[in-house]
Short mmCIF file of C-alpha atoms in Angstrom, two decimals:
data_model
loop_
_atom_site.label_atom_id
_atom_site.label_comp_id
_atom_site.label_asym_id
_atom_site.label_seq_id
_atom_site.Cartn_x
_atom_site.Cartn_y
_atom_site.Cartn_z
CA MET A 1 -16.29 63.89 -25.51
CA PHE A 2 -16.74 60.56 -23.84
CA PRO A 3 -15.39 60.11 -20.32
CA ARG A 4 -12.28 57.98 -20.12
CA PRO A 5 -12.20 54.99 -17.76
CA ALA A 6 -10.17 55.31 -14.59
CA ARG A 7 -7.91 52.69 -13.10
CA LYS A 8 -9.32 50.32 -10.57
CA SER A 9 -8.23 51.74 -7.24
CA GLY A 10 -9.79 50.67 -3.94
CA ARG A 11 -13.55 50.28 -4.05
CA PHE A 12 -14.09 52.61 -6.96
CA CYS A 13 -14.08 50.97 -10.37
CA ASP A 14 -16.50 53.22 -12.25
CA VAL A 15 -15.75 56.03 -14.71
CA LEU A 16 -14.79 59.56 -13.71
CA PRO A 17 -14.95 62.77 -15.69
CA PRO A 18 -11.55 63.85 -16.94
CA LEU A 19 -9.78 66.02 -14.34
CA SER A 20 -7.03 68.36 -15.51
CA VAL A 21 -6.09 69.79 -12.08
CA ARG A 22 -5.49 68.34 -8.65
CA VAL A 23 -8.53 68.66 -6.37
CA SER A 24 -8.97 68.23 -2.65
CA GLY A 25 -10.83 65.44 -0.92
CA SER A 26 -14.06 67.46 -0.57
CA ASP A 27 -14.00 68.35 -4.27
CA GLN A 28 -13.47 64.70 -5.11
CA ARG A 29 -16.60 63.74 -3.23
CA ARG A 30 -18.54 66.57 -4.92
CA PHE A 31 -17.48 65.72 -8.49
CA ALA A 32 -17.49 61.96 -8.12
CA LEU A 33 -20.40 59.55 -8.32
CA PRO A 34 -22.45 58.61 -5.27
CA ASP A 35 -21.01 56.18 -2.68
CA PHE A 36 -17.45 57.25 -3.55
CA GLU A 37 -15.15 57.61 -0.54
CA GLY A 38 -12.12 59.07 -2.25
CA LEU A 39 -9.09 57.83 -4.17
CA ARG A 40 -6.39 55.92 -2.38
CA PRO A 41 -2.78 56.95 -2.95
CA PRO A 42 -0.97 54.62 -5.33
CA LYS A 43 1.15 51.90 -3.78
CA VAL A 44 4.89 52.25 -4.26
CA ARG A 45 6.46 48.87 -4.87
CA ARG A 46 10.11 48.68 -4.04
CA ARG A 47 12.32 46.01 -5.50
CA THR A 48 13.88 43.85 -2.85
CA TYR A 49 16.94 41.65 -3.28
CA ARG A 50 17.50 38.47 -1.38
CA CYS A 51 21.25 38.87 -1.47
CA GLN A 52 23.64 41.61 -2.41
CA PRO A 53 25.52 41.10 -5.68
CA ILE A 54 29.14 40.12 -5.25
CA ALA A 55 31.64 42.45 -6.85
CA PRO A 56 33.84 40.73 -9.44
CA PRO A 57 37.54 40.40 -8.60
CA GLN A 58 39.86 43.08 -9.85
CA ARG A 59 41.58 42.29 -13.13
CA ASP A 60 44.79 43.87 -14.32
CA ASP A 61 46.04 44.35 -17.87
CA LEU A 62 48.02 41.09 -17.91
CA ASP A 63 44.97 39.12 -16.80
CA ARG A 64 42.90 40.56 -19.66
CA LEU A 65 45.73 39.93 -22.11
CA TYR A 66 45.95 36.31 -20.96
CA GLU A 67 42.22 35.80 -21.49
CA GLU A 68 42.42 37.27 -25.01
CA ARG A 69 45.35 35.11 -26.08
CA ALA A 70 44.10 31.93 -24.42
CA GLU A 71 40.66 32.17 -26.04
CA GLY A 72 41.87 30.58 -29.27
CA ARG A 73 44.43 28.24 -27.71
CA LEU A 74 42.61 26.67 -24.78
CA ARG A 75 39.22 25.10 -24.39
CA THR A 76 36.48 26.94 -22.54
CA ARG A 77 36.52 24.50 -19.65
CA SER A 78 40.30 24.76 -19.29
CA MET A 79 40.08 28.55 -19.30
CA GLN A 80 37.47 28.49 -16.54
CA THR A 81 39.56 26.09 -14.44
CA TYR A 82 42.76 28.08 -14.90
CA ARG A 83 40.94 31.32 -14.06
CA TRP A 84 39.66 29.86 -10.81
CA LEU A 85 43.08 28.48 -9.85
CA ARG A 86 44.81 31.74 -10.74
CA ASN A 87 42.40 33.77 -8.63
CA GLU A 88 42.83 31.34 -5.74
CA MET A 89 46.62 31.66 -5.81
CA LEU A 90 46.51 35.46 -6.03
CA ALA A 91 43.95 35.66 -3.20
CA CYS A 92 46.05 33.42 -0.93
CA ALA A 93 49.19 35.42 -1.74
CA SER A 94 47.37 38.69 -1.02
CA ALA A 95 46.12 37.35 2.32
CA GLU A 96 49.62 36.20 3.30
CA THR A 97 51.43 39.40 2.35
CA GLY A 98 48.71 41.81 3.43
CA ARG A 99 48.60 43.65 0.10
CA ARG A 100 47.16 43.06 -3.32
CA VAL A 101 49.36 40.69 -5.35
CA GLY A 102 49.18 40.52 -9.13
CA ILE A 103 50.73 38.16 -11.66
CA PRO A 104 54.04 40.12 -11.99
CA ASP A 105 54.35 40.33 -8.18
CA LEU A 106 53.87 36.58 -7.87
CA PHE A 107 56.57 35.81 -10.44
CA ALA A 108 58.92 38.40 -8.94
CA ASN A 109 59.02 36.46 -5.65
CA PRO A 110 59.96 32.78 -6.22
CA GLU A 111 59.66 31.98 -2.52
CA LEU A 112 56.07 33.24 -2.41
CA LEU A 113 55.29 31.44 -5.66
CA GLY A 114 56.63 28.18 -4.26
CA ARG A 115 54.54 28.48 -1.09
CA MET A 116 51.42 29.11 -3.15
CA LEU A 117 52.13 26.07 -5.33
CA VAL A 118 52.29 23.71 -2.33
CA SER A 119 49.76 25.41 -0.06
CA ASP A 120 47.02 22.97 0.91
CA ARG A 121 44.53 25.73 1.74
CA CYS A 122 42.20 27.56 -0.60
CA ALA A 123 41.08 31.15 -0.23
CA SER A 124 37.89 29.92 1.45
CA GLY A 125 39.91 28.04 4.08
CA ARG A 126 39.04 24.50 3.02
CA VAL A 127 41.70 21.86 2.44
CA CYS A 128 42.87 21.25 -1.13
CA SER A 129 43.48 17.86 -2.65
CA LYS A 130 46.62 16.72 -4.43
CA SER A 131 44.80 16.99 -7.74
CA THR A 132 43.98 20.68 -7.15
CA ILE A 133 47.59 21.47 -6.26
CA ALA A 134 48.83 19.67 -9.36
CA HIS A 135 46.44 21.73 -11.49
CA ARG A 136 47.83 24.89 -9.91
CA ARG A 137 51.21 24.05 -11.36
CA THR A 138 49.64 23.48 -14.78
CA ALA A 139 47.75 26.78 -14.59
CA ILE A 140 50.82 28.84 -13.64
CA ARG A 141 52.82 27.21 -16.43
CA SER A 142 50.07 28.20 -18.86
CA VAL A 143 50.40 31.80 -17.68
CA ALA A 144 54.17 31.65 -18.16
CA THR A 145 53.76 30.31 -21.70
CA ILE A 146 51.11 32.73 -22.91
CA LEU A 147 52.51 35.85 -21.19
CA ARG A 148 56.17 34.98 -21.69
CA PRO A 149 57.20 38.15 -23.66
CA GLU A 150 55.63 40.56 -21.16
CA LEU A 151 56.90 38.74 -18.05
CA GLN A 152 60.40 38.33 -19.45
CA THR A 153 60.56 42.03 -20.26
CA ALA A 154 59.30 43.07 -16.82
CA LEU A 155 61.33 40.59 -14.74
CA GLY A 156 64.44 40.11 -16.87
CA ARG A 157 64.19 36.29 -16.60
CA ASP A 158 62.37 33.52 -18.34
CA PRO A 159 59.11 32.88 -16.36
CA HIS A 160 59.59 29.11 -16.76
CA GLU A 161 62.96 29.38 -15.01
CA ILE A 162 61.25 31.23 -12.18
CA ILE A 163 58.72 28.40 -11.83
CA ARG A 164 61.52 25.82 -11.76
CA ASP A 165 63.34 27.89 -9.15
CA ALA A 166 60.20 27.99 -7.04
CA LEU A 167 59.67 24.23 -7.37
CA ARG A 168 63.27 23.54 -6.32
CA ARG A 169 62.57 25.26 -3.03
CA VAL A 170 59.44 23.34 -2.06
CA ALA A 171 58.99 20.22 -4.25
CA GLU A 172 60.63 16.82 -4.35
CA ARG A 173 62.88 16.00 -7.26
CA ARG A 174 61.68 13.01 -9.31
CA GLY A 175 63.51 12.24 -12.56
CA GLY A 176 63.21 15.16 -14.92
CA GLY A 177 60.44 16.88 -12.97
CA TYR A 178 59.24 17.75 -9.49
CA ARG A 179 56.70 16.04 -7.31
CA ILE A 180 54.47 18.03 -4.96
CA THR A 181 53.75 16.03 -1.82
CA ALA A 182 51.37 18.52 -0.16
CA GLY A 183 47.60 18.24 -0.07
CA THR A 184 45.22 15.51 0.95
CA PRO A 185 44.95 12.38 -1.21
CA ARG A 186 42.13 12.48 -3.69
CA ARG A 187 39.22 10.24 -2.77
CA ARG A 188 38.54 7.80 -5.54
CA GLY A 189 35.93 5.14 -5.83
CA GLY A 190 32.89 4.90 -3.62
CA PRO A 191 30.02 2.58 -2.75
CA THR A 192 29.17 0.07 -5.44
CA PRO A 193 25.61 -1.30 -5.75
CA ARG A 194 25.14 -5.04 -5.81
CA PRO A 195 23.36 -6.73 -8.74
CA GLU A 196 20.12 -7.14 -6.77
CA GLU A 197 20.23 -3.47 -5.80
CA LEU A 198 20.70 -2.47 -9.44
CA ARG A 199 17.62 -4.46 -10.46
CA ALA A 200 15.57 -2.89 -7.67
CA ILE A 201 16.68 0.64 -8.64
CA ILE A 202 15.91 0.10 -12.33
CA THR A 203 12.46 -1.23 -11.43
CA ALA A 204 11.82 1.75 -9.16
CA MET A 205 12.93 4.17 -11.88
CA GLY A 206 10.06 2.99 -14.06
CA ARG A 207 7.30 3.76 -11.54
CA ALA A 208 6.73 7.30 -12.78
CA GLU A 209 3.55 7.90 -14.77
CA GLY A 210 3.44 7.95 -18.54
CA TRP A 211 6.50 8.27 -20.72
CA LEU A 212 8.55 9.71 -17.83
CA GLY A 213 8.74 6.25 -16.28
CA LEU A 214 9.83 4.79 -19.62
CA ARG A 215 12.50 7.48 -19.89
CA ASP A 216 13.89 6.95 -16.38
CA ARG A 217 13.88 3.17 -16.75
CA ALA A 218 15.63 3.31 -20.13
CA PHE A 219 18.23 5.75 -18.81
CA ALA A 220 19.00 3.56 -15.79
CA THR A 221 19.17 0.45 -17.97
CA LEU A 222 21.67 2.00 -20.38
CA LEU A 223 23.64 3.44 -17.48
CA ALA A 224 24.02 -0.02 -15.95
CA ARG A 225 24.77 -1.90 -19.19
CA THR A 226 27.06 0.50 -21.08
CA ALA A 227 29.48 1.61 -18.30
CA SER A 228 28.99 5.17 -19.50
CA ARG A 229 29.33 8.30 -17.42
CA GLY A 230 26.15 10.10 -16.49
CA HIS A 231 27.06 13.25 -18.41
CA ALA A 232 28.03 11.31 -21.54
CA LEU A 233 24.75 9.40 -21.61
CA ARG A 234 22.60 12.41 -20.68
CA THR A 235 24.00 14.53 -23.54
CA LEU A 236 23.52 11.77 -26.11
CA ASP A 237 22.34 13.13 -29.46
CA GLY A 238 20.23 11.38 -32.06
CA THR A 239 23.09 11.56 -34.59
CA ASP A 240 25.21 9.45 -32.22
CA CYS A 241 22.71 6.54 -32.43
CA HIS A 242 23.07 4.19 -35.40
CA VAL A 243 20.48 1.50 -36.16
CA LEU A 244 22.11 -1.73 -37.35
CA PRO A 245 20.60 -4.07 -39.98
CA ASP A 246 19.57 -6.53 -37.26
CA ASP A 247 17.52 -3.72 -35.60
CA ARG A 248 20.02 -3.23 -32.79
CA VAL A 249 21.39 0.19 -31.86
CA ARG A 250 24.98 1.31 -31.64
CA VAL A 251 25.71 4.53 -29.71
CA LEU A 252 28.78 6.77 -29.62
CA LEU A 253 29.45 8.17 -26.15
CA HIS A 254 31.70 11.07 -25.20
CA GLN A 255 34.94 10.08 -23.50
CA LYS A 256 36.58 12.13 -20.77
CA ASN A 257 39.56 14.07 -22.14
CA GLY A 258 39.34 12.18 -25.40
CA ARG A 259 38.60 13.28 -28.93
CA GLU A 260 37.32 9.90 -30.11
CA ARG A 261 33.91 8.62 -29.07
CA HIS A 262 33.41 5.42 -27.11
CA GLU A 263 31.43 3.00 -29.26
CA VAL A 264 28.93 0.73 -27.49
CA GLU A 265 26.51 -1.74 -29.07
CA LEU A 266 23.37 -2.08 -26.98
CA ASP A 267 21.95 -5.46 -26.09
CA ARG A 268 18.36 -6.53 -26.73
CA GLU A 269 17.00 -5.39 -23.38
CA SER A 270 18.61 -1.95 -23.65
CA CYS A 271 17.34 -1.50 -27.22
CA GLN A 272 13.83 -2.45 -26.20
CA ALA A 273 13.84 -0.01 -23.26
CA LEU A 274 15.16 2.78 -25.47
CA ARG A 275 12.59 2.18 -28.23
CA LEU A 276 9.70 2.06 -25.73
CA TYR A 277 10.77 5.42 -24.36
CA VAL A 278 11.08 6.98 -27.83
CA PHE A 279 7.67 5.63 -28.84
CA GLY A 280 6.02 6.87 -25.63
CA PHE A 281 7.49 10.36 -25.97
CA ASN A 282 6.54 10.72 -29.62
CA GLU A 283 2.97 9.51 -29.00
CA THR A 284 2.54 11.92 -26.11
CA MET A 285 3.78 14.86 -28.18
CA ARG A 286 1.59 13.85 -31.13
CA THR A 287 -1.50 13.64 -28.92
CA ALA A 288 -0.73 17.05 -27.43
CA GLY A 289 -0.29 18.55 -30.91
CA ARG A 290 3.34 19.47 -30.39
CA PRO A 291 6.07 19.07 -33.04
CA ASP A 292 8.75 17.65 -30.69
CA ARG A 293 9.96 14.23 -31.82
CA ILE A 294 12.86 11.87 -31.08
CA ALA A 295 14.36 10.02 -34.03
CA LEU A 296 17.41 7.79 -33.76
CA GLY A 297 19.88 8.93 -36.36
CA GLN A 298 18.44 12.45 -36.63
CA PRO A 299 19.73 15.61 -34.84
CA GLY A 300 18.22 16.39 -31.49
CA PRO A 301 18.71 15.35 -27.84
CA VAL A 302 17.62 11.82 -26.99
CA TRP A 303 16.71 12.40 -23.35
CA ARG A 304 14.00 15.07 -23.10
CA THR A 305 11.99 16.89 -20.47
CA GLU A 306 8.25 17.56 -20.56
CA ARG A 307 8.96 20.76 -22.49
CA GLY A 308 11.04 18.95 -25.09
CA ALA A 309 14.40 20.32 -23.89
CA GLN A 310 17.47 18.29 -23.02
CA LEU A 311 17.29 16.42 -19.72
CA PRO A 312 19.21 18.44 -17.08
CA ASP A 313 21.59 16.80 -14.65
CA LYS A 314 19.59 17.98 -11.63
CA THR A 315 16.40 16.27 -12.81
CA MET A 316 18.19 13.03 -13.58
CA ARG A 317 19.90 12.88 -10.19
CA ALA A 318 16.66 13.70 -8.38
CA ALA A 319 14.90 10.80 -10.13
CA LEU A 320 17.76 8.47 -9.19
CA ARG A 321 17.66 9.51 -5.53
CA HIS A 322 13.89 8.98 -5.43
CA ALA A 323 14.27 5.53 -6.97
CA CYS A 324 16.96 4.58 -4.45
CA ARG A 325 14.65 5.52 -1.60
CA LEU A 326 11.80 3.51 -3.09
CA ALA A 327 14.11 0.52 -3.53
CA GLY A 328 15.43 0.83 0.02
CA THR A 329 19.06 1.25 -1.05
CA PRO A 330 21.62 3.95 -0.26
CA ASP A 331 21.59 7.08 -2.42
CA TYR A 332 23.83 5.97 -5.28
CA THR A 333 25.22 8.39 -7.84
CA PRO A 334 25.18 7.77 -11.61
CA HIS A 335 28.90 6.97 -11.45
CA ALA A 336 28.15 4.09 -9.07
CA PHE A 337 26.59 2.24 -12.02
CA ARG A 338 29.94 2.50 -13.81
CA ARG A 339 31.74 1.01 -10.80
CA ALA A 340 29.19 -1.80 -10.67
CA TRP A 341 29.79 -2.56 -14.35
CA ALA A 342 33.57 -2.58 -13.83
CA THR A 343 33.28 -4.90 -10.84
CA GLY A 344 31.09 -7.35 -12.76
CA ALA A 345 33.27 -7.22 -15.88
CA ALA A 346 36.48 -7.83 -13.90
CA ALA A 347 34.94 -11.00 -12.44
CA VAL A 348 34.20 -12.65 -15.83
CA LEU A 349 36.67 -11.06 -18.29
CA PRO A 350 40.42 -10.50 -18.40
CA ARG A 351 41.33 -7.12 -17.03
CA TRP A 352 42.51 -5.66 -20.35
CA GLU A 353 39.33 -6.71 -22.16
CA ALA A 354 37.21 -5.14 -19.40
CA VAL A 355 39.23 -1.92 -19.72
CA LEU A 356 38.62 -1.79 -23.47
CA GLY A 357 34.92 -2.52 -23.03
CA GLY A 358 34.41 0.32 -20.54
CA GLY A 359 36.56 2.88 -22.33
CA TRP A 360 39.30 3.22 -19.70
CA ARG A 361 42.81 4.19 -20.75
CA GLY A 362 44.70 1.74 -18.57
CA THR A 363 44.39 -0.91 -15.92
CA GLU A 364 45.81 1.23 -13.11
CA ARG A 365 42.83 3.58 -12.88
CA PHE A 366 40.48 0.67 -13.54
CA ASP A 367 41.81 -1.33 -10.58
CA ALA A 368 42.29 1.55 -8.14
CA SER A 369 39.08 3.50 -8.66
CA TYR A 370 36.36 1.28 -10.07
CA VAL A 371 36.78 -2.39 -9.22
CA THR A 372 35.50 -3.47 -5.82
CA PRO A 373 37.10 -6.88 -5.16
CA SER A 374 34.97 -9.52 -3.53
CA ARG A 375 36.65 -11.60 -0.83
CA ALA A 376 34.62 -14.66 -1.80
CA ALA A 377 35.56 -14.25 -5.47
CA VAL A 378 39.24 -13.92 -4.60
CA TRP A 379 39.28 -17.15 -2.60
CA THR A 380 37.26 -18.89 -5.29
CA LYS A 381 39.95 -18.08 -7.85
CA LEU A 382 42.70 -19.06 -5.42
CA SER A 383 41.05 -22.44 -4.93
CA GLY A 384 41.97 -23.30 -8.50
CA LEU A 385 45.66 -22.88 -7.57
CA GLY A 386 45.49 -25.54 -4.88
CA VAL A 387 44.38 -23.28 -2.03
CA ASP A 388 41.31 -24.25 -0.04
CA GLY A 389 38.21 -22.12 -0.34
CA ALA A 390 38.37 -21.20 3.35
CA GLN A 391 40.92 -18.72 4.53
CA PRO A 392 43.89 -20.61 6.02
CA ARG A 393 44.60 -20.26 9.71
CA ALA A 394 48.02 -19.33 11.03
CA GLU A 395 49.74 -22.37 12.55
CA PRO A 396 51.90 -21.98 15.68
CA VAL A 397 55.60 -21.71 14.96
CA ARG A 398 57.76 -24.40 16.54
CA ALA A 399 61.26 -23.76 17.85
CA ASP A 400 62.72 -26.27 15.35
CA ASP A 401 61.40 -24.22 12.42
CA VAL A 402 63.15 -21.01 13.49
CA PRO A 403 66.53 -20.51 11.75
CA ALA A 404 69.58 -20.56 13.97
CA HIS A 405 70.69 -17.05 13.00
CA ALA A 406 67.33 -15.64 14.13
CA LEU A 407 67.77 -16.86 17.73
#
């Protein structure tokens, strides 16, 4: 019988005769080969955790029933938002009352429900915005609609009437509904890059080596020339790209809260940047012997990583921040390119045509959130109405010009 090899332990890495019983240290030295100092005890590796796992919140039967019924009626993103808002309201109510509050307890107390609907504090203590408070009302109405039979049986009232009763106590009456005035105003808009800054950022995006520079430059070019959102452009699929007879490309971008796609026809420069990126990626994969390919009109993500997967949002934003630092500009977000497009379009096109070109639903959001008016452009347009290009100075008021009834 051949001796079996032993595990490498300490300095000994030779073979030992098979031992069927435990022996002492002196017996080990007697049976072992020369220059053997004994076996070391095996190391016990203990698994360490950087942080303790957080226990999930307690869920009652009505909460589970709501999730089951809402699965086929609501979208996944809406369910996640409503779940977060519902847990926030129940946590705030539990902290205020000093006991655990469930969905039936919240509906059984209209005063408590009203305070939770207008409370400008989250469970974490931070201040809520008006948009978050408005979504609370939508979430609690969804609960009342889906769990209406159970709540009406338990409370003896229609849950929607309870919500209206709660809103009457805390909200402001406006027409046929109620307006919640609590919360901080939502911050819209932000810094808008100038045209020279956009050109510098796009140039800096292409400084990466190989096809990665072509990818980043093409992504920034399309982001600046299509007024698309970063998520819509990043998740672009090959089936959403259509090659026209004149060799130009038409893309269909996802619209926020819209079922129809936003159709954009790329210009020559954008098409050239996109084709250079596709060619560089395919050549690199072919040279490496990998089957990953990008084909416009065929299924598959357009923006890829080095492994061939879809470009994640974190990688895209990191490349944009690095390009902004190389260009010497502030750290702009992908949405800043959309504001820059809106500002430029509003200066050369009628407002409604600019809204249609960028995929906005109306001029109110377009003017309030995206367009950054230029003081020089405003006075330039006013000069065509007979007003001088310079801002007029206030002239002193004479006593003769003041009406008699004002004295």
